[in-house]
Amino acid sequence: MFLKRKRKIMGNLQILSLLIFSFFLSKCYSKQEDFVQCLSKYSKTNVTHNIYTPKSPTYSSILEYAQKNPRWMNSSHPIFIVSPTKESQIKPVIRCAKKLGLQMKIKSGGHDYEGISFRSKTPFVMLDLSNLNKIKIDLNEGTVWVQAGATLGQLYYAIAKKSNVHGFAGGVCFSIGTGGIISGGGLGTLMRKFGLAADNVVDARVIDVNGKILNKNKMNEDLFWAIRGGGGASFGVILAWKLKLVPVPEKVTVFNVYKRLEGNHNLLTKWESTAHQLPDKLLIRVIIQNDGTENDKYVEVIFQSLYLGPVDELIPLLKEKFPEFDLDKKDCFQEPVVDCSNRPCIKKECRESSWIGSVLYFYGRRTNESLEVLLEKSIPTQKNYFKATSDFVKTPVPESGWEMVEKMFLEEERPQMIMEPLGGILDEISESEIPFPHRKGNLYNIQYLVNWGDNSESISSQKIRWMRKLYKKMEPYVAKSPRSAYLNYRDLDFGTNSEDYSYSKAKKWGEKYYSGNFERLAKVKSEVDPKNFFRYEQSIPPYHTDS
């Protein structure tokens, strides 16, 4: 009797679930029809060429390309992808999304660690800006206009084709979109000399909640401040940036020196105390990861560097500051040195190249590889799933901390810590100059990553638990009050907006990213988008003192 009753209840629940799902689908189809009709009414051109629904043949490939971290392939997807080819096509999208109560997510082509631009719990439209990728360089003025859908690779390629003595202070991963990385700050190999990507913005084009296109002269000063490091998608749609090009020498030098973490804690501590004080022409970052064989697994430390000058200038500086690297001029003009006559192996590689060669090198390519690599847009056949988070460090981590890291890394297959020194010009820029506050007093930032190839629930849950455990164990060694983080390595574990988009609740995660700048960002939000149309899981909420 009990079993029959249980089966009946289960059957009723299945029917109810099916009805709810059918109702949701019917609502989505209704929204789709209404949205197309609305766009047709307000658009001057035929919009159907730029709209993709789940039934469109290319919908899946556009969505898959957008998901650089494909953990959410089975999550809720947009009822529409709109891929405008002209800036004027965006205004009707905003107007119709507002009219129909649809959320709009903005995708400029970048990595989007937590997938917030292509998934949502409510029906939404994804605005895909990848077709807006024009780049216009003015070498006389030393500037470049780049549309937000262009990748860093496309920008770097365009600069390199025009000049071998100009560069841009952008990020390492050149597959990321310029719209996102710059609006989040933009750490990179040139930051100690020239600042962040956002520090080098001289103008911008933004479309606001009313569909108006604004440049620096037409937008208020606070909005221009907010979009340079405060996450542009909270305030409008970033259409384009005008960026300052930076001077780079014809010859730069890059190198990697590989060491085991075991036995080199002192060298790592020396790097922590020294790297932020080196001449601003020299950046030495550290990558910690696993290496070796199954029978001889160990934690590896890679010292990876860019020097803005030739080998002849670099070597004497390294002999003085880091003789432990044992790097000689000859190492830069021969195949990488691997000496395993004694254990552990000594591995080092060095190259003199152009600035664009260094861009390729830091992305794991050869310095002399074809520049066409920068334009690659293929979807990887081998999926890499990952979880990431970040910290900033103000005092060197003691040996006990590195011992903990080594122990935890040996328990995991594909973990990474990428640590980039600050200092240089970053110390001279006020923490309130733009929303990115992590300036003087910070030695370096840490990006934590764990990667895996099987996205089953059991595997992904285990990897994420490991990451959360490492993050918790690092707490005694990193910046405090608040424990800080970098916006472009976004982590939803810090907290998310609930339906009320409360300012007081958002402070929990907002002050991690922006410190004392969070309040000003919320006040800008109240001014330019008071009804909170541009919203997502960690968007800036409007400022409310009574919330």
Steps between C-alpha positions, in 0.01 A plus 500: 500500500781737600693426176192563284440831674865596461493418126185708459659799676816464290291480184307813596825682569636401157181625333522825698867546403412439135218755516727760662770434239243524218370824646856636517562401137175659385596819682843493331347447156258784571788721605690404183210600276440823691869586492531452122187708441632772730839511326332512160299798617793702633788393273579680177667192350397137464586364845442133424851467351652574842268295723545136597256280692564146628351378167755696292776282342781720633354566849696217664834592343465868601415397854779242515756752379383742770563242772878511548431320828241241384391386849148633431428339163183348650392813689214727402569666167378821335167495320678723249856578401521838330824564310489858370724609214438871563483702820158635398353149522550487877251771601192298388631196692516703822160657432325169433668314787382775736148496354462122532674469839787292363839502659787587263845343538794657317776287346805672353690180424709446812550221747222578753617261774154451651297500178276789603477641147340189354288347779225624728215373716252721315421532126768717340654629181873469440650799322799359313738781401754287312403652161585849631876458467632792295839644597633839393859594586645852496877476543544877482271545798618176663146368548266231376120473487394138551142374501404294805450174307862486382722260689834600648658280234335703223615821666857378548507375139383835363762689703782265397408534132531880529806538723774305679554774761142531627305272729204498735500424873239225481469148636689176436210294360443644155174310439321726748273783383612861538156611619523283811865498599540878482178573689626265775846656531737296284814358663780418256872473437543876440311613810805580715625739231176642359217403736189293442305487175234720665767753603568553130143582389469855366142485367212257461169451321215367715132448429294572811168363626311755288679397182716812481856463376740695721869580476718653770378851420132399513503273805549632850840472664381236748380263227831526315673422830273201572537312172881496526534214748152490652353252254341683208201265466349642822460842340433449129643334191865582433521555124862604457811620681752763399829376639845643548770307315821457698861513371685168496861435390572313179658224710359357822609190691288218641603204710372206705698345784359179648562389859350252743304661780659256743838644598424842349270656759768762572523594132124540485503716813777711346286548188207610719714767668687611187286471184282806571813714560687406180544761223164550327645370172520153659202282589563157652187304575473155659295198394465211745371171361555125505760325285697178477382145449259286694794349688681834544229762535608837636386859524672726250569873525545687171652848508369659179625841396479787254778759486446809285846499351767276344674202659820702558313727742306223673778255591703738727177595679412134563854422619450771761137433601445128429832315451303185599351496149846430355398663173771589246491685171561178306177354643304757299642392164483120525242231558359484854744350751390179671770346720401187692851383588414596857157494663285698475533588133609854412269648239527849357413673176555854379429694183565848364205609286265778402225607740242304299726195533475538879119502472518161326755368751290578807209314342713187459595557135837548328623858470541459123166332436269642234301797624187343351484300825372819663188488281400139573130458575458124485307312768737265689423134439646403838297664776670652802277566798628713786425685821694811593526763770750764611680686778738788553801463731650774720763308699714203389349156559704311764658162433211325677265648241700366207524161669120496521471595131744226400310238701165602350635515144635145527145388584358649178566431130495836323516790744668834433588820681603795282658784696573836337705772671362850531708808587654728238257761368210320673632633833479856368133486396239577766273211600201721420627618159284228342287234679792249508642571850784246537798733480780596741544260789419190293801285410326280242171342401420129491277324252406151619385246242403136497437333163331175401388316188193306621209726589291234673335616823725286721825623343407867475369505859823345626715756313295794627518369859878480466518859376284625787720314747817657359341846506403454865848378597661804332300743714772565764753600233312749280352851518238550771220741597377441237658194347533636147452354153534593131178557308614330178559177695140517617385253764131462585596323823549849646126561476240600242216745464162373613171619352505826698852593377581633846796737529575398859506128409711563190767674709614154614643423157514853360764619745718201414525622142481877549582572866392857583400568139193276524277768651585750225427235234156438652428873499597519131267206435212685673561797274534331160281188540269556801254225399785247476446376145867406459520233766655161562621283787777739607396823331530826693162563671352849539601675821238483776590618850195332652563154351 
